[in-house]
Amino acid sequence: MTGQLRAADSTELDEIARVTGLIKAGVEQVIEGKPDVIRTSLVVLLAEGHLLIEDVPGVGKTMLSKALARTIDCTVRRIQFTPDLLPSDVTGVSIFNQDTREFEFRPGGVFANIVVGDEINRASPKTQSALLECMEERQVTVDGATYLLDAPFMVVATQNPIEMEGTYALPEAQRDRFMARVSMGYPVEAAEIAMLDSHTRTNPLDDLEPVTDAATVAKLVEIVTRVHVASPVQRYAVALTTATRRSPELLLGASPRATLHLVRAAKAAAAMDGRDYVVPDDIRELAVPVLAHRLLPTVEASMGGRTATSALQGLVDSLPMPSTR
């Protein structure tokens, strides 16, 4: 029908399963025993989102972001965030050319398909804010001129949540632009033993080959947008984010952007599972990684040992799920 999006067909869904399976297998060569974290990373990639990896030092945050980038044959840049990093280092700067007597734009580190931002909370708030426009609008404005970023575009940022010296907490507006937050956690004993065997001989990243390219990823992203979300599932997602805004345990609830991110991520998860429609379980599965990092607990809740994650999990458990046929 004219003006109506064509639904994703089985062939396209098979292509998503094939490509994401190859990416997952490649990343698992480097990251042992973290299938859920890798799956969430792929969901964010297909949903055109950005990923925040938050955990203690030495658990593979940067390794995960590098492995994901290397499995895709596209432009990749790494920005090491430090206190002396300037906004122009991220976005770019106009430089006067003595030969042409004109200003030329020199692109910054954000001009790539995948941008790895290491230790993002070590940069000043002014530098952190340089990413706001890029992450939301896929463009950079410098000296009144706007430059579009290539698609696909994904920021994979890491941060250490416990080391406070020399760090600047991400502002709420910055955290809200990350579609999901994942934590690596310590590996199980068997995975850590396997890591000792594989990582002490050579760097596994050196043997990692691209399994797809930027054009294919962009095609898969377009397929994901055509996954169907029924009205009851939409209402369930809105009811969940609305509940966070009304919770007495939360000072700051989920924004409308969070609702949008939740549904987009659910569409990607459904496509990866071979479905052209979203079910309530997709919303439920992604609620914590997509919503928890945007919420702030009240002082009373924090003093009682409650966190934003535990408060959100309570809401997820108590909210009735819509019946599906």
Coordinates of C-alpha atoms in Angstrom, one line a residue:
M1 CA 0.0 0.0 0.0
T2 CA 1.3 3.5 -0.9
G3 CA 2.8 5.4 2.1
Q4 CA 3.1 2.2 4.2
L5 CA 6.4 0.7 5.2
R6 CA 7.0 -2.8 3.9
A7 CA 7.4 -5.3 6.7
A8 CA 10.6 -7.2 7.1
D9 CA 10.5 -10.6 5.4
S10 CA 12.1 -13.9 6.4
T11 CA 15.0 -13.5 4.0
E12 CA 16.0 -10.2 5.5
L13 CA 15.6 -11.5 9.0
D14 CA 17.9 -14.5 8.0
E15 CA 20.4 -11.9 6.8
I16 CA 20.3 -10.2 10.2
A17 CA 20.8 -13.5 12.0
R18 CA 23.7 -14.5 9.8
V19 CA 25.6 -11.2 10.1
T20 CA 25.0 -10.7 13.8
G21 CA 26.1 -14.3 14.3
L22 CA 29.4 -13.7 12.6
I23 CA 30.0 -10.5 14.6
K24 CA 29.1 -12.3 17.8
A25 CA 31.5 -15.1 17.0
G26 CA 34.3 -12.7 16.2
V27 CA 33.8 -10.7 19.4
E28 CA 33.7 -13.9 21.5
Q29 CA 37.2 -14.7 20.3
V30 CA 38.3 -11.8 22.4
I31 CA 35.7 -11.5 25.2
E32 CA 35.2 -14.8 27.0
G33 CA 31.9 -15.8 28.7
K34 CA 29.9 -12.6 28.2
P35 CA 27.2 -13.5 25.6
D36 CA 24.5 -11.2 27.2
V37 CA 26.8 -8.1 27.0
I38 CA 27.8 -8.9 23.4
R39 CA 24.1 -9.3 22.5
T40 CA 23.2 -6.0 24.0
S41 CA 26.0 -4.4 22.1
L42 CA 24.7 -5.8 18.8
V43 CA 21.1 -4.6 19.7
V44 CA 22.4 -1.1 20.2
L45 CA 24.3 -1.3 16.9
L46 CA 21.3 -2.3 14.9
A47 CA 19.0 0.2 16.7
E48 CA 21.3 3.1 15.7
G49 CA 22.1 3.8 19.3
H50 CA 25.2 4.5 21.4
L51 CA 26.7 2.2 24.1
L52 CA 28.1 3.0 27.5
I53 CA 30.3 0.3 29.0
E54 CA 30.7 1.0 32.8
D55 CA 32.8 -1.2 35.1
V56 CA 35.9 -1.5 37.2
P57 CA 39.4 -1.4 35.6
G58 CA 40.7 -4.5 33.8
V59 CA 37.6 -6.4 32.9
G60 CA 37.7 -5.8 29.2
K61 CA 35.7 -2.6 28.6
T62 CA 38.0 -1.2 25.9
M63 CA 38.7 -4.7 24.5
L64 CA 34.9 -5.1 23.9
S65 CA 34.6 -1.8 22.1
K66 CA 37.7 -2.5 20.0
A67 CA 36.5 -6.0 19.1
L68 CA 33.1 -4.8 18.0
A69 CA 34.7 -2.1 15.8
R70 CA 37.2 -4.5 14.2
T71 CA 34.5 -7.0 13.1
I72 CA 33.1 -4.3 10.9
D73 CA 35.0 -3.0 7.9
C74 CA 34.3 0.6 8.4
T75 CA 36.1 3.8 9.7
V76 CA 37.0 3.6 13.4
R77 CA 38.6 6.2 15.6
R78 CA 39.5 6.0 19.2
I79 CA 39.5 9.1 21.4
Q80 CA 41.3 8.8 24.7
F81 CA 39.5 11.2 27.0
T82 CA 41.8 13.1 29.3
P83 CA 41.4 16.3 31.5
D84 CA 43.3 18.4 28.9
L85 CA 41.2 17.1 25.9
L86 CA 39.6 20.1 24.1
P87 CA 36.1 20.1 22.4
S88 CA 37.9 20.8 19.1
D89 CA 39.8 17.6 19.4
V90 CA 36.5 15.8 19.3
T91 CA 34.5 17.8 16.7
G92 CA 37.3 19.4 14.6
V93 CA 38.5 22.9 14.1
S94 CA 38.8 25.5 11.3
I95 CA 42.4 26.3 10.4
F96 CA 43.6 29.2 8.2
N97 CA 45.4 28.0 5.1
Q98 CA 48.2 30.4 4.2
D99 CA 48.3 29.3 0.6
T100 CA 44.6 29.6 -0.2
R101 CA 44.0 32.4 2.3
E102 CA 40.9 30.6 3.4
F103 CA 39.8 28.7 6.5
E104 CA 39.8 24.9 6.1
F105 CA 37.9 22.4 8.3
R106 CA 40.0 19.7 9.9
P107 CA 37.7 16.9 11.1
G108 CA 38.0 15.7 14.7
G109 CA 38.0 12.2 16.2
V110 CA 34.2 11.9 16.0
F111 CA 34.2 11.6 12.2
A112 CA 34.1 7.9 11.9
N113 CA 31.4 5.1 11.7
I114 CA 32.4 3.8 15.1
V115 CA 33.9 6.1 17.7
V116 CA 35.5 4.5 20.7
G117 CA 35.6 7.0 23.6
D118 CA 37.9 5.6 26.3
E119 CA 37.4 6.8 29.9
I120 CA 34.9 9.3 28.8
N121 CA 34.4 10.6 32.4
R122 CA 38.0 11.8 32.6
A123 CA 37.3 14.7 30.2
S124 CA 35.9 18.0 31.4
P125 CA 32.1 18.7 31.1
K126 CA 32.9 21.2 28.3
T127 CA 34.6 18.5 26.3
Q128 CA 31.9 15.9 27.1
S129 CA 29.2 18.3 25.8
A130 CA 31.0 18.3 22.4
L131 CA 29.4 14.9 21.9
L132 CA 25.8 15.9 22.5
E133 CA 25.0 17.2 19.0
C134 CA 26.9 14.3 17.3
M135 CA 25.1 11.6 19.3
E136 CA 21.6 13.0 18.9
E137 CA 21.7 14.6 15.4
R138 CA 24.5 12.8 13.7
Q139 CA 26.1 16.1 12.7
V140 CA 28.8 18.5 13.9
T141 CA 28.5 22.3 13.9
V142 CA 31.8 24.3 13.9
D143 CA 32.0 28.1 13.3
G144 CA 28.4 28.2 12.0
A145 CA 29.0 25.4 9.4
T146 CA 27.3 22.0 9.8
Y147 CA 28.9 18.7 8.8
L148 CA 27.0 15.5 8.5
L149 CA 28.4 12.3 10.0
D150 CA 28.5 9.1 7.9
A151 CA 26.0 6.3 8.6
P152 CA 26.1 4.1 10.5
F153 CA 27.4 6.1 13.4
M154 CA 27.9 4.7 16.9
V155 CA 29.7 5.9 20.0
V156 CA 31.0 3.2 22.3
A157 CA 32.2 4.9 25.5
T158 CA 33.8 3.4 28.6
Q159 CA 34.0 4.7 32.1
N160 CA 35.1 3.6 35.5
P161 CA 32.3 4.0 38.1
I162 CA 34.4 3.8 41.3
E163 CA 37.5 5.9 40.7
M164 CA 36.5 9.5 41.5
E165 CA 39.8 11.4 41.5
G166 CA 40.3 13.2 38.2
T167 CA 36.9 12.3 36.8
Y168 CA 33.8 14.2 36.0
A169 CA 30.4 12.4 36.3
L170 CA 28.5 12.4 33.0
P171 CA 25.6 14.9 33.2
E172 CA 22.1 13.6 32.8
A173 CA 21.7 15.0 29.3
Q174 CA 24.8 13.0 28.2
R175 CA 23.7 9.7 29.9
D176 CA 20.3 10.1 28.3
R177 CA 21.8 10.0 24.8
F178 CA 23.3 6.5 25.4
M179 CA 20.8 3.9 24.4
A180 CA 22.1 1.3 26.8
R181 CA 24.6 0.8 29.5
V182 CA 26.3 -2.6 30.1
S183 CA 28.7 -3.8 32.8
M184 CA 31.3 -6.4 32.0
G185 CA 31.5 -8.0 35.4
Y186 CA 34.3 -10.4 36.4
P187 CA 34.5 -13.6 34.2
V188 CA 33.6 -17.0 35.6
E189 CA 36.6 -19.2 36.5
A190 CA 36.5 -21.3 33.3
A191 CA 36.4 -18.2 31.1
E192 CA 39.3 -16.6 33.0
I193 CA 41.4 -19.7 32.7
A194 CA 40.7 -19.8 28.9
M195 CA 41.7 -16.1 28.8
L196 CA 45.1 -16.9 30.4
D197 CA 45.7 -19.4 27.6
S198 CA 44.6 -17.2 24.7
H199 CA 45.7 -13.7 25.8
T200 CA 49.2 -14.5 27.1
R201 CA 50.5 -15.8 23.7
T202 CA 49.3 -13.0 21.4
N203 CA 46.8 -10.2 21.3
P204 CA 43.5 -11.8 20.1
L205 CA 42.6 -8.5 18.5
D206 CA 45.4 -8.9 16.0
D207 CA 43.8 -12.0 14.5
L208 CA 40.3 -10.5 14.4
E209 CA 39.1 -10.0 10.8
P210 CA 36.1 -7.9 9.6
V211 CA 33.0 -10.1 8.9
T212 CA 30.8 -7.3 7.4
D213 CA 31.0 -3.7 6.3
A214 CA 29.4 -0.4 6.9
A215 CA 27.0 -0.7 3.9
T216 CA 25.7 -4.0 5.2
V217 CA 25.2 -2.7 8.7
A218 CA 23.3 0.3 7.3
K219 CA 21.1 -2.1 5.4
L220 CA 20.4 -4.2 8.5
V221 CA 19.5 -1.0 10.4
E222 CA 16.9 -0.1 7.8
I223 CA 15.4 -3.6 8.1
V224 CA 15.1 -3.2 11.8
T225 CA 13.1 0.0 11.4
R226 CA 10.4 -2.1 9.7
V227 CA 9.8 -4.5 12.6
H228 CA 6.2 -4.2 13.8
V229 CA 5.3 -2.9 17.3
A230 CA 1.7 -3.5 18.2
S231 CA -0.3 -1.0 20.1
P232 CA -0.5 -3.1 23.4
V233 CA 3.3 -3.4 23.3
Q234 CA 3.7 0.4 22.7
R235 CA 1.4 1.1 25.7
Y236 CA 3.4 -1.4 27.8
A237 CA 6.6 0.5 27.1
V238 CA 5.0 3.9 27.8
A239 CA 3.5 2.5 31.1
L240 CA 6.9 1.3 32.2
T241 CA 8.7 4.7 31.6
T242 CA 5.7 6.5 33.1
A243 CA 6.0 4.4 36.2
T244 CA 9.6 5.5 36.7
R245 CA 8.5 9.2 36.7
R246 CA 5.9 8.5 39.4
S247 CA 8.0 6.2 41.6
P248 CA 8.6 7.6 45.1
E249 CA 12.0 6.0 45.0
L250 CA 13.2 7.9 42.0
L251 CA 14.1 11.5 41.8
L252 CA 14.5 11.5 38.0
G253 CA 12.5 9.2 35.8
A254 CA 12.9 8.1 32.2
S255 CA 12.5 10.7 29.5
P256 CA 10.5 10.3 26.3
R257 CA 13.8 9.7 24.5
A258 CA 14.2 6.7 26.8
T259 CA 10.9 5.3 25.7
L260 CA 11.9 5.8 22.1
H261 CA 15.2 4.1 22.7
L262 CA 13.5 1.2 24.5
V263 CA 11.2 0.5 21.6
R264 CA 13.9 0.8 19.0
A265 CA 16.2 -1.6 20.9
A266 CA 13.2 -4.0 21.3
K267 CA 12.8 -4.0 17.5
A268 CA 16.4 -4.8 17.0
A269 CA 16.2 -7.7 19.6
A270 CA 13.2 -9.1 17.9
A271 CA 14.9 -9.0 14.5
M272 CA 17.9 -10.8 15.9
D273 CA 15.6 -13.5 17.2
G274 CA 14.1 -13.9 13.7
R275 CA 10.8 -12.1 14.4
D276 CA 9.3 -9.2 12.4
Y277 CA 7.3 -8.1 15.5
V278 CA 8.1 -7.1 19.1
V279 CA 6.7 -9.0 22.1
P280 CA 6.4 -7.7 25.6
D281 CA 9.3 -9.9 26.7
D282 CA 11.6 -7.9 24.4
I283 CA 10.7 -4.7 26.4
R284 CA 11.1 -6.5 29.7
E285 CA 14.5 -7.9 28.7
L286 CA 15.9 -4.6 27.7
A287 CA 14.3 -2.4 30.5
V288 CA 17.3 -2.4 32.8
P289 CA 20.2 -1.9 30.3
V290 CA 18.2 0.8 28.4
L291 CA 16.6 2.7 31.3
A292 CA 18.6 2.2 34.5
H293 CA 21.5 4.6 33.8
R294 CA 19.1 7.5 33.1
L295 CA 17.4 7.2 36.6
L296 CA 18.4 8.9 39.8
P297 CA 17.3 7.5 43.2
T298 CA 16.0 9.8 45.9
V299 CA 18.2 10.4 49.0
E300 CA 15.8 8.3 51.1
A301 CA 16.0 5.4 48.7
S302 CA 19.8 5.6 48.6
M303 CA 20.1 5.7 52.4
G304 CA 17.9 2.6 52.5
G305 CA 20.3 0.8 50.2
R306 CA 18.1 1.0 47.1
T307 CA 19.6 1.8 43.7
A308 CA 18.1 3.0 40.5
T309 CA 18.5 -0.5 39.1
S310 CA 16.7 -2.2 42.0
A311 CA 13.9 0.4 41.9
L312 CA 13.5 -0.2 38.2
Q313 CA 13.5 -3.9 38.6
G314 CA 10.8 -3.6 41.1
L315 CA 8.7 -1.7 38.7
V316 CA 9.3 -4.2 35.9
D317 CA 8.3 -7.1 38.2
S318 CA 5.1 -5.3 39.4
L319 CA 3.8 -4.0 36.1
P320 CA 1.4 -6.4 34.4
M321 CA 2.4 -7.5 30.9
P322 CA -0.1 -7.2 28.0
S323 CA -1.5 -10.5 26.8
T324 CA -0.3 -11.5 23.3
R325 CA -1.7 -13.9 20.7

